[in-house]
Coordinates of C-alpha atoms and ligand atoms in Angstrom, one line a residue:
M1 CA 144.6 -38.1 47.7
D2 CA 142.8 -35.8 50.2
A3 CA 141.5 -32.8 48.5
S4 CA 139.6 -31.5 51.5
I5 CA 141.7 -28.4 52.2
P6 CA 139.0 -25.7 52.8
T7 CA 138.7 -22.3 51.2
L8 CA 139.7 -19.4 53.6
V9 CA 136.1 -18.6 54.7
Q10 CA 135.3 -22.3 55.2
A11 CA 138.6 -22.6 57.3
V12 CA 137.7 -19.6 59.4
E13 CA 134.2 -21.1 60.2
A14 CA 135.6 -24.6 60.9
L15 CA 138.2 -23.1 63.2
Q16 CA 135.6 -20.9 65.0
Q17 CA 133.3 -23.8 65.5
R18 CA 136.1 -26.1 66.7
Q19 CA 135.5 -28.6 63.9
I20 CA 139.3 -28.4 63.2
S21 CA 142.3 -27.1 64.9
S22 CA 144.9 -24.9 63.2
E23 CA 147.4 -27.6 64.1
E24 CA 145.4 -30.2 62.1
L25 CA 144.7 -27.8 59.2
T26 CA 148.3 -26.6 59.0
G27 CA 149.5 -30.2 59.3
A28 CA 147.1 -31.2 56.4
C29 CA 148.6 -28.4 54.2
L30 CA 152.1 -29.4 55.1
Q31 CA 151.3 -33.1 54.2
R32 CA 150.0 -32.0 50.8
I33 CA 153.1 -29.9 50.2
A34 CA 155.3 -32.9 51.1
D35 CA 153.3 -35.0 48.7
L36 CA 152.9 -32.6 45.8
N37 CA 155.8 -30.2 46.0
P38 CA 158.4 -32.6 44.5
T39 CA 156.4 -32.5 41.2
V40 CA 154.7 -29.1 41.3
N41 CA 157.7 -27.1 42.7
A42 CA 155.4 -24.4 44.1
F43 CA 157.4 -23.8 47.2
I44 CA 161.0 -22.6 47.4
T45 CA 161.1 -22.7 51.1
V46 CA 158.7 -24.5 53.5
D47 CA 158.8 -23.3 57.1
A48 CA 157.2 -26.5 58.7
E49 CA 158.5 -25.7 62.1
G50 CA 157.5 -22.1 62.2
A51 CA 154.1 -22.9 60.8
M52 CA 153.3 -25.5 63.3
Q53 CA 154.4 -23.3 66.1
A54 CA 152.3 -20.5 64.9
A55 CA 149.3 -22.9 64.5
R56 CA 149.7 -24.0 68.1
Q57 CA 149.7 -20.5 69.2
A58 CA 146.6 -19.7 67.1
D59 CA 144.8 -22.7 68.8
Q60 CA 145.7 -21.3 72.1
V61 CA 144.2 -17.8 71.1
R62 CA 141.0 -19.5 70.0
A63 CA 140.8 -21.7 73.0
A64 CA 141.3 -18.7 75.4
G65 CA 138.2 -17.3 73.7
G66 CA 136.9 -13.9 74.5
G67 CA 136.3 -11.0 72.1
G68 CA 138.8 -9.6 69.5
I69 CA 140.1 -12.9 68.1
P70 CA 141.9 -11.7 64.9
P71 CA 140.0 -12.7 61.7
L72 CA 142.6 -15.1 60.2
T73 CA 143.6 -16.8 63.4
G74 CA 145.1 -20.2 62.5
V75 CA 144.6 -20.0 58.7
P76 CA 147.6 -21.3 56.8
L77 CA 148.8 -19.2 53.9
A78 CA 151.6 -19.3 51.2
I79 CA 153.5 -16.2 50.5
K80 CA 155.4 -15.3 47.2
D81 CA 159.1 -15.3 47.8
L82 CA 159.4 -11.6 47.2
F83 CA 158.1 -10.4 50.6
C84 CA 160.8 -10.0 53.1
T85 CA 160.0 -12.2 56.1
A86 CA 162.2 -11.7 59.1
G87 CA 164.4 -14.6 59.9
L88 CA 162.9 -16.6 56.9
R89 CA 165.0 -16.8 53.6
T90 CA 163.7 -14.7 50.9
T91 CA 165.2 -15.3 47.4
C92 CA 163.1 -13.7 44.7
A93 CA 163.9 -16.9 43.0
S94 CA 167.4 -15.5 42.1
R95 CA 171.0 -16.9 42.8
M96 CA 171.6 -13.3 43.8
L97 CA 169.4 -13.7 47.0
E98 CA 169.7 -17.5 47.3
Q99 CA 171.1 -17.2 50.9
F100 CA 169.3 -13.9 51.9
V101 CA 167.6 -13.8 55.3
P102 CA 165.8 -10.4 55.8
P103 CA 166.3 -8.8 59.1
Y104 CA 162.8 -7.2 58.8
E105 CA 159.2 -8.0 57.9
S106 CA 157.1 -6.6 54.9
T107 CA 154.0 -4.8 55.9
V108 CA 151.9 -7.2 54.0
T109 CA 153.2 -10.3 55.9
A110 CA 153.3 -8.3 59.2
R111 CA 149.5 -7.5 58.7
L112 CA 148.7 -11.1 57.9
R113 CA 150.6 -12.4 61.0
E114 CA 148.9 -9.8 63.2
A115 CA 145.5 -11.0 61.7
G116 CA 146.5 -14.4 63.0
A117 CA 147.6 -16.1 59.7
V118 CA 150.1 -19.1 59.8
I119 CA 152.7 -18.7 57.1
L120 CA 153.5 -22.2 55.6
G121 CA 156.4 -21.0 53.4
K122 CA 157.6 -19.0 50.4
T123 CA 156.5 -19.7 46.9
N124 CA 158.3 -20.0 43.6
M125 CA 158.2 -17.2 41.0
D126 CA 160.0 -15.9 38.0
E127 CA 163.4 -14.4 39.0
F128 CA 162.7 -10.8 40.4
A129 CA 159.1 -11.3 39.1
M130 CA 160.2 -11.0 35.5
G131 CA 158.4 -13.4 33.4
S132 CA 155.0 -15.0 32.6
S133 CA 155.7 -18.6 32.9
N134 CA 157.8 -19.2 36.0
E135 CA 160.6 -20.5 33.9
T136 CA 163.1 -17.8 34.9
S137 CA 163.3 -19.1 38.4
C138 CA 166.7 -20.2 39.4
F139 CA 164.8 -23.0 41.4
G140 CA 163.3 -24.4 38.2
P141 CA 159.8 -23.9 36.7
V142 CA 156.5 -24.4 38.7
R143 CA 154.3 -27.1 37.0
N144 CA 150.5 -26.4 36.4
P145 CA 148.4 -28.7 38.6
W146 CA 145.9 -29.0 35.7
D147 CA 148.6 -30.5 33.4
L148 CA 152.1 -31.0 34.7
A149 CA 153.6 -30.4 31.2
R150 CA 152.2 -26.9 31.3
T151 CA 153.2 -23.5 33.0
P152 CA 151.0 -22.2 35.7
G153 CA 151.8 -18.7 34.4
G154 CA 153.9 -16.2 36.1
S155 CA 155.5 -14.6 37.9
S156 CA 153.3 -15.6 40.9
G157 CA 153.1 -19.1 39.5
G158 CA 154.0 -20.8 42.7
S159 CA 151.4 -19.0 44.7
A160 CA 148.8 -19.9 42.0
A161 CA 149.7 -23.5 41.8
A162 CA 149.7 -23.9 45.6
V163 CA 146.3 -22.6 45.8
A164 CA 145.0 -24.7 42.8
A165 CA 146.6 -27.8 44.2
R166 CA 145.3 -27.2 47.7
M167 CA 148.7 -26.9 49.3
C168 CA 147.5 -23.9 51.2
V169 CA 144.2 -22.3 52.0
A170 CA 145.1 -19.1 50.1
A171 CA 148.3 -17.2 48.9
I172 CA 149.8 -13.8 48.3
G173 CA 151.3 -12.7 45.1
T174 CA 152.5 -9.5 43.3
D175 CA 151.6 -7.9 40.0
T176 CA 153.6 -5.5 38.0
G177 CA 152.2 -6.3 34.7
G178 CA 149.8 -9.3 35.2
S179 CA 151.7 -11.6 37.7
I180 CA 148.7 -12.1 39.9
R181 CA 146.0 -12.3 37.3
Q182 CA 147.6 -14.2 34.5
P183 CA 148.7 -17.2 36.8
A184 CA 145.1 -17.1 38.4
A185 CA 143.7 -17.5 34.9
L186 CA 146.0 -20.3 34.0
T187 CA 145.3 -22.3 37.2
G188 CA 141.6 -21.8 37.6
T189 CA 142.0 -19.6 40.6
V190 CA 141.2 -15.9 41.7
G191 CA 143.8 -13.2 41.7
L192 CA 143.3 -9.6 42.6
K193 CA 145.6 -6.7 41.8
P194 CA 144.5 -3.8 43.9
T195 CA 144.6 -0.1 43.0
Y196 CA 148.3 1.2 42.9
G197 CA 148.9 2.4 46.5
R198 CA 146.1 0.5 48.1
V199 CA 148.5 -2.1 49.6
S200 CA 151.8 -1.1 51.1
R201 CA 154.9 -2.1 49.2
F202 CA 157.1 -1.9 52.2
G203 CA 159.3 -4.9 52.4
M204 CA 158.4 -6.2 48.9
I205 CA 161.6 -6.6 46.9
A206 CA 161.2 -3.9 44.2
F207 CA 161.0 -4.7 40.4
A208 CA 159.2 -1.6 38.9
S209 CA 158.2 0.7 41.8
S210 CA 155.5 2.7 39.9
L211 CA 153.7 -0.6 38.9
D212 CA 154.3 -3.2 41.6
Q213 CA 151.3 -4.1 43.8
A214 CA 150.5 -7.0 46.2
G215 CA 147.3 -8.9 46.2
P216 CA 145.4 -12.0 47.1
M217 CA 145.4 -15.4 45.2
T218 CA 142.5 -17.5 46.3
R219 CA 140.0 -20.2 45.3
D220 CA 137.0 -17.9 45.3
I221 CA 136.1 -14.1 45.4
R222 CA 134.8 -14.1 48.9
D223 CA 138.3 -15.3 50.1
A224 CA 139.9 -12.5 48.1
A225 CA 137.8 -9.9 49.8
W226 CA 138.7 -11.3 53.2
L227 CA 142.5 -11.1 52.4
L228 CA 142.3 -7.8 50.9
Q229 CA 140.5 -6.5 54.0
V230 CA 143.5 -7.5 56.0
M231 CA 146.3 -6.3 53.5
A232 CA 144.9 -2.9 52.4
G233 CA 145.5 0.4 54.1
H234 CA 147.8 3.2 54.7
D235 CA 151.3 2.6 55.8
P236 CA 153.7 5.4 57.0
K237 CA 156.6 3.2 55.7
D238 CA 155.5 3.5 52.1
S239 CA 155.1 6.9 50.7
T240 CA 153.0 5.7 47.8
A241 CA 150.5 3.9 50.1
I242 CA 147.2 5.8 49.8
N243 CA 145.9 7.4 53.0
Q244 CA 142.2 6.6 52.7
P245 CA 140.0 4.4 54.8
V246 CA 139.6 0.8 53.8
P247 CA 136.0 0.0 52.8
D248 CA 134.1 -3.1 53.9
Y249 CA 134.9 -5.3 50.9
V250 CA 133.4 -8.4 52.5
G251 CA 130.0 -6.6 53.3
A252 CA 129.9 -5.3 49.7
L253 CA 129.9 -8.7 48.2
D254 CA 126.2 -9.5 48.3
R255 CA 124.9 -6.4 46.5
S256 CA 122.8 -6.9 43.3
I257 CA 124.3 -5.8 40.0
Q258 CA 121.0 -5.0 38.5
G259 CA 121.3 -2.1 36.2
W260 CA 125.2 -2.1 36.2
R261 CA 126.9 -1.1 33.0
I262 CA 129.8 -3.4 32.2
G263 CA 132.2 -2.2 29.5
L264 CA 133.5 -4.5 26.9
P265 CA 136.6 -3.0 25.1
A266 CA 136.6 -3.7 21.3
E267 CA 140.4 -3.8 21.2
Y268 CA 140.5 -6.7 23.6
V269 CA 137.7 -8.8 22.0
Q270 CA 138.9 -8.3 18.5
S271 CA 142.6 -8.9 19.3
N272 CA 144.3 -11.3 16.8
G273 CA 145.9 -13.3 19.6
L274 CA 142.7 -14.1 21.4
H275 CA 142.2 -17.9 21.2
P276 CA 138.6 -18.8 20.1
D277 CA 138.0 -20.9 23.2
V278 CA 138.8 -17.9 25.4
R279 CA 136.5 -15.7 23.3
A280 CA 133.7 -18.3 23.6
A281 CA 134.1 -18.4 27.4
L282 CA 134.0 -14.6 27.6
E283 CA 130.8 -14.5 25.5
A284 CA 129.2 -17.1 27.8
A285 CA 130.2 -14.9 30.8
M286 CA 128.6 -11.9 29.2
A287 CA 125.3 -13.9 28.9
V288 CA 125.5 -14.7 32.6
Y289 CA 125.9 -11.0 33.4
R290 CA 122.9 -10.1 31.2
E291 CA 120.8 -12.6 33.0
L292 CA 122.0 -11.1 36.4
G293 CA 120.5 -7.7 35.2
A294 CA 123.6 -6.0 33.9
E295 CA 124.0 -4.3 30.6
I296 CA 127.1 -5.1 28.4
V297 CA 128.3 -1.8 26.8
P298 CA 130.8 -1.9 23.9
I299 CA 133.6 0.6 24.5
S300 CA 136.9 1.6 22.9
L301 CA 140.3 2.0 24.6
P302 CA 142.2 3.1 21.5
Y303 CA 145.7 3.2 23.2
T304 CA 145.6 -0.5 24.1
Q305 CA 147.9 -1.4 21.4
H306 CA 150.8 0.7 22.8
A307 CA 150.6 -0.9 26.3
I308 CA 153.3 -3.6 25.7
P309 CA 155.9 -1.3 24.2
T310 CA 155.3 1.3 26.8
Y311 CA 155.6 -1.2 29.7
Y312 CA 158.8 -2.6 28.3
I313 CA 160.4 0.7 28.6
I314 CA 159.1 1.9 31.9
A315 CA 159.4 -1.4 33.7
P316 CA 163.0 -2.2 32.7
A317 CA 164.0 1.3 33.4
E318 CA 162.8 1.1 36.9
A319 CA 164.2 -2.4 37.3
S320 CA 167.6 -1.3 36.1
S321 CA 167.7 1.3 38.9
N322 CA 166.2 -0.9 41.6
L323 CA 168.5 -3.8 40.9
A324 CA 171.6 -1.6 41.0
R325 CA 171.7 -2.3 44.7
Y326 CA 172.9 -5.9 44.1
D327 CA 176.5 -5.1 43.9
G328 CA 178.0 -7.8 46.0
I329 CA 178.9 -5.3 48.8
R330 CA 176.0 -5.1 51.2
F331 CA 174.0 -8.3 50.7
G332 CA 173.3 -11.1 48.3
H333 CA 175.7 -13.0 46.2
R334 CA 179.4 -12.0 46.0
C335 CA 181.9 -13.6 43.6
A336 CA 184.9 -15.3 44.8
H337 CA 188.4 -13.7 44.8
P338 CA 187.6 -10.3 43.1
K339 CA 190.7 -8.7 41.5
D340 CA 189.4 -5.2 42.1
L341 CA 186.1 -3.3 42.7
K342 CA 185.1 -3.4 39.0
D343 CA 185.7 -7.1 38.8
L344 CA 183.7 -7.5 41.9
Y345 CA 180.7 -5.7 40.5
A346 CA 180.9 -7.4 37.1
R347 CA 181.4 -11.0 38.2
T348 CA 178.9 -10.7 41.0
R349 CA 176.2 -9.5 38.7
A350 CA 177.1 -11.9 35.9
E351 CA 176.9 -14.8 38.3
G352 CA 173.9 -13.6 40.4
F353 CA 171.4 -12.7 37.7
G354 CA 169.7 -14.9 35.1
A355 CA 169.3 -14.1 31.5
E356 CA 165.9 -12.4 31.5
V357 CA 167.0 -10.1 34.4
K358 CA 170.1 -9.2 32.5
R359 CA 168.0 -8.4 29.4
R360 CA 165.8 -6.1 31.4
I361 CA 168.7 -4.3 33.0
M362 CA 170.3 -3.7 29.6
L363 CA 167.0 -2.5 28.2
G364 CA 166.4 -0.2 31.1
T365 CA 169.9 1.2 31.3
Y366 CA 169.7 2.0 27.5
V367 CA 166.4 3.8 27.7
L368 CA 167.5 5.9 30.6
S369 CA 170.9 6.9 29.1
S370 CA 171.5 10.4 28.0
G371 CA 170.5 11.1 24.5
Y372 CA 167.9 8.3 24.6
Y373 CA 165.9 9.4 27.7
D374 CA 163.6 11.8 25.8
A375 CA 163.0 9.4 23.0
Y376 CA 162.1 6.5 25.0
Y377 CA 161.5 7.0 28.7
R378 CA 159.8 10.4 28.6
K379 CA 157.7 9.4 25.6
A380 CA 156.7 6.2 27.3
Q381 CA 155.6 8.2 30.3
R382 CA 153.3 10.3 28.0
V383 CA 151.9 7.3 26.4
R384 CA 151.2 5.8 29.9
R385 CA 149.1 8.9 30.7
L386 CA 147.1 8.4 27.4
I387 CA 146.5 4.8 28.4
A388 CA 145.3 5.9 31.8
E389 CA 143.0 8.5 30.3
D390 CA 141.5 5.9 27.9
F391 CA 140.2 4.1 31.0
A392 CA 139.1 7.2 32.8
R393 CA 137.2 8.5 29.8
A394 CA 135.4 5.1 29.3
F395 CA 134.4 4.8 32.9
Q396 CA 133.0 8.4 33.1
E397 CA 131.4 8.8 29.7
E398 CA 129.9 5.4 29.6
R399 CA 128.9 5.4 33.4
L400 CA 130.5 2.0 33.8
S401 CA 130.7 0.1 37.0
V402 CA 133.4 -2.3 35.8
I403 CA 135.1 -3.4 32.5
L404 CA 135.1 -7.0 31.4
T405 CA 138.0 -8.6 29.4
P406 CA 139.7 -11.9 28.8
T407 CA 142.7 -12.2 31.4
A408 CA 145.1 -13.8 29.1
P409 CA 145.0 -14.5 25.3
E410 CA 145.1 -18.3 25.8
S411 CA 145.0 -21.0 28.4
A412 CA 148.2 -22.5 30.0
F413 CA 150.8 -23.1 27.4
L414 CA 153.5 -26.0 27.4
L415 CA 156.6 -25.4 29.4
G416 CA 159.3 -24.5 26.8
A417 CA 156.8 -23.1 24.3
K418 CA 157.9 -19.5 24.6
N419 CA 160.9 -19.2 26.6
Q420 CA 163.2 -18.8 23.6
D421 CA 161.2 -16.0 22.3
P422 CA 160.8 -13.0 24.7
V423 CA 158.3 -11.1 22.6
S424 CA 155.8 -14.0 22.4
M425 CA 156.2 -14.3 26.1
Y426 CA 155.6 -10.7 26.7
L427 CA 152.4 -10.9 24.7
S428 CA 151.0 -13.1 27.4
D429 CA 150.2 -9.9 29.4
I430 CA 148.6 -8.0 26.6
F431 CA 145.3 -7.7 28.6
T432 CA 146.7 -7.1 32.0
I433 CA 149.6 -4.7 31.5
N434 CA 147.4 -1.6 30.6
V435 CA 145.8 -2.0 34.0
N436 CA 149.1 -1.6 35.8
L437 CA 150.1 1.4 33.6
A438 CA 146.8 3.0 34.6
G439 CA 147.1 2.0 38.3
L440 CA 143.6 0.5 38.4
P441 CA 142.3 -2.4 40.5
A442 CA 141.5 -5.6 38.5
L443 CA 140.9 -9.3 39.2
S444 CA 140.9 -12.5 37.3
L445 CA 138.3 -15.3 37.9
P446 CA 137.7 -18.6 36.3
C447 CA 135.1 -18.6 33.6
G448 CA 135.3 -21.8 31.6
R449 CA 137.5 -24.5 30.2
D450 CA 139.1 -25.0 26.8
A451 CA 139.2 -28.1 24.5
H452 CA 141.9 -29.6 26.6
G453 CA 140.0 -29.1 29.8
L454 CA 142.3 -26.3 30.9
P455 CA 140.9 -23.3 32.9
I456 CA 140.2 -20.0 31.3
G457 CA 140.0 -16.6 33.1
M458 CA 138.2 -13.4 32.6
Q459 CA 139.3 -10.1 34.0
L460 CA 137.2 -7.4 35.7
I461 CA 138.7 -3.9 35.9
G462 CA 137.4 -1.2 38.3
R463 CA 137.6 2.5 38.9
P464 CA 140.5 3.7 41.1
L465 CA 140.0 2.4 44.6
D466 CA 136.7 0.7 43.7
E467 CA 137.9 -2.9 44.5
S468 CA 134.4 -3.4 46.0
A469 CA 132.8 -3.2 42.5
I470 CA 135.1 -5.8 40.9
L471 CA 134.7 -8.0 43.9
T472 CA 130.9 -7.7 43.9
A473 CA 130.7 -8.5 40.1
G474 CA 133.0 -11.4 40.6
H475 CA 131.0 -12.8 43.5
V476 CA 127.6 -12.6 41.9
Y477 CA 129.0 -14.5 38.9
Q478 CA 130.3 -17.2 41.2
Q479 CA 127.0 -17.5 42.9
A480 CA 125.5 -18.2 39.5
T481 CA 128.3 -20.5 38.1
D482 CA 130.5 -23.3 39.4
W483 CA 133.7 -22.9 37.4
H484 CA 135.6 -21.9 40.6
L485 CA 134.7 -25.1 42.3
A486 CA 136.6 -27.5 39.8
V487 CA 139.6 -29.3 41.3
P488 CA 142.7 -30.1 39.1
G489 CA 143.6 -33.7 38.5
C490 CA 146.7 -33.8 40.5
A491 CA 144.8 -32.5 43.6
S492 CA 141.7 -34.6 43.5
Ligands
LIG1 N1 155.2 -10.8 32.7 C1 155.5 -9.3 33.0 C2 157.0 -9.2 33.1 O1 157.7 -10.1 32.8 C3 154.8 -8.9 34.2 C4 155.5 -9.5 35.4 C5 154.9 -9.1 36.7 O2 153.7 -8.7 36.8 N2 155.7 -9.1 37.8 O3 157.4 -8.1 33.3

């Protein structure tokens, strides 16, 4: 099978030099989707017609020439099915929105389209982004291209699998507690969660609004820098979007990291749940960084252990409030023949939501209810602050450029291994969730393989708004190693 789908930067160069047309490239991606999606299940909706039309338009723009050709003209991308796309079904992998066709476009997809990107379709995910294995999707789980019996991670598992299996050039995901980085780690790809507020959330279907962030999912760091360059920036439609200029991420890639101090948190490396193969890969990566002239600095983030319980109060609380809008009245699923209004609400929600979403709504409603609010929600907000201060203190006192950790405690697990035990599933995000609570930028990149040959990922965490530092640190590592070049069996 043809594995010659290029990276994003390779695609841009080939399109510029007329070695390939967007029509050919988009057609090649659609062919791979047709071949592989029946097994991998990475896409919920494929917009072949819309994509081919956009590709032909892009070819015309390039043919007309002249200056000002948008940077991604003709590049085919996949979008997590949580971004509203005008006229194109957006389901959040839920029965509740199975037939929902948004009347408007998210800022992220609008910016990508303005930059000339071609949208191939919408990728599978955990229902409303709640999960770490893609098994809560009402469209069935995504399979990991490295081993079809295993999960690609979640919730952006469809985007990660589509990138790993070369069904698109690159993809977009969202990350509330690890949903870009953990699937990237489990599929041998790169995933970046920007600083909270760096990318507009307008038109993203909300899960936990104080944590949700959109980001790129790509084959290498350079591609992630290119996509972030287009996605980032202020948006008057999102009051939490930060109004600060977007730096030149691409231009910052080729800096030297000579003399950089890289923090290594003891709590992560000593974690009981950390698989020895992951620890070994991380140690090898530390050696690469030392050779590149950086110093590895042991640090402590003492509140780390409280991150999962804190997240599982704050995220469900916000979710219970955000998901109240699915009431069967304005949009989404509505039950048949309701007796009265209460019956309409109750049955619509009972039928429309899956088990994990219901669990979160119940948890969230409980922690927000009067009498429990102070004990749970207010306390969680305070611990959240302490977690953020841990990071701020370490960055400042130790004069760190970035922090290095494992992304996930283990490589891709078997489908079915954890879905009966929510707590074991929640622990998949033990190294990523703190970063969302603190609002920091972080990315995952491949750094090795385990005994089964499955990819292992490491995480680089940056100071607020310093995406450039994690991109540079990731890029110099990829210049010195070749883990990111490996192609999974089903795509080679
Ligand atoms: N796995 C975590 C959860 O289930 C994080 C999900 C996410 O980042 N969207 O909430």
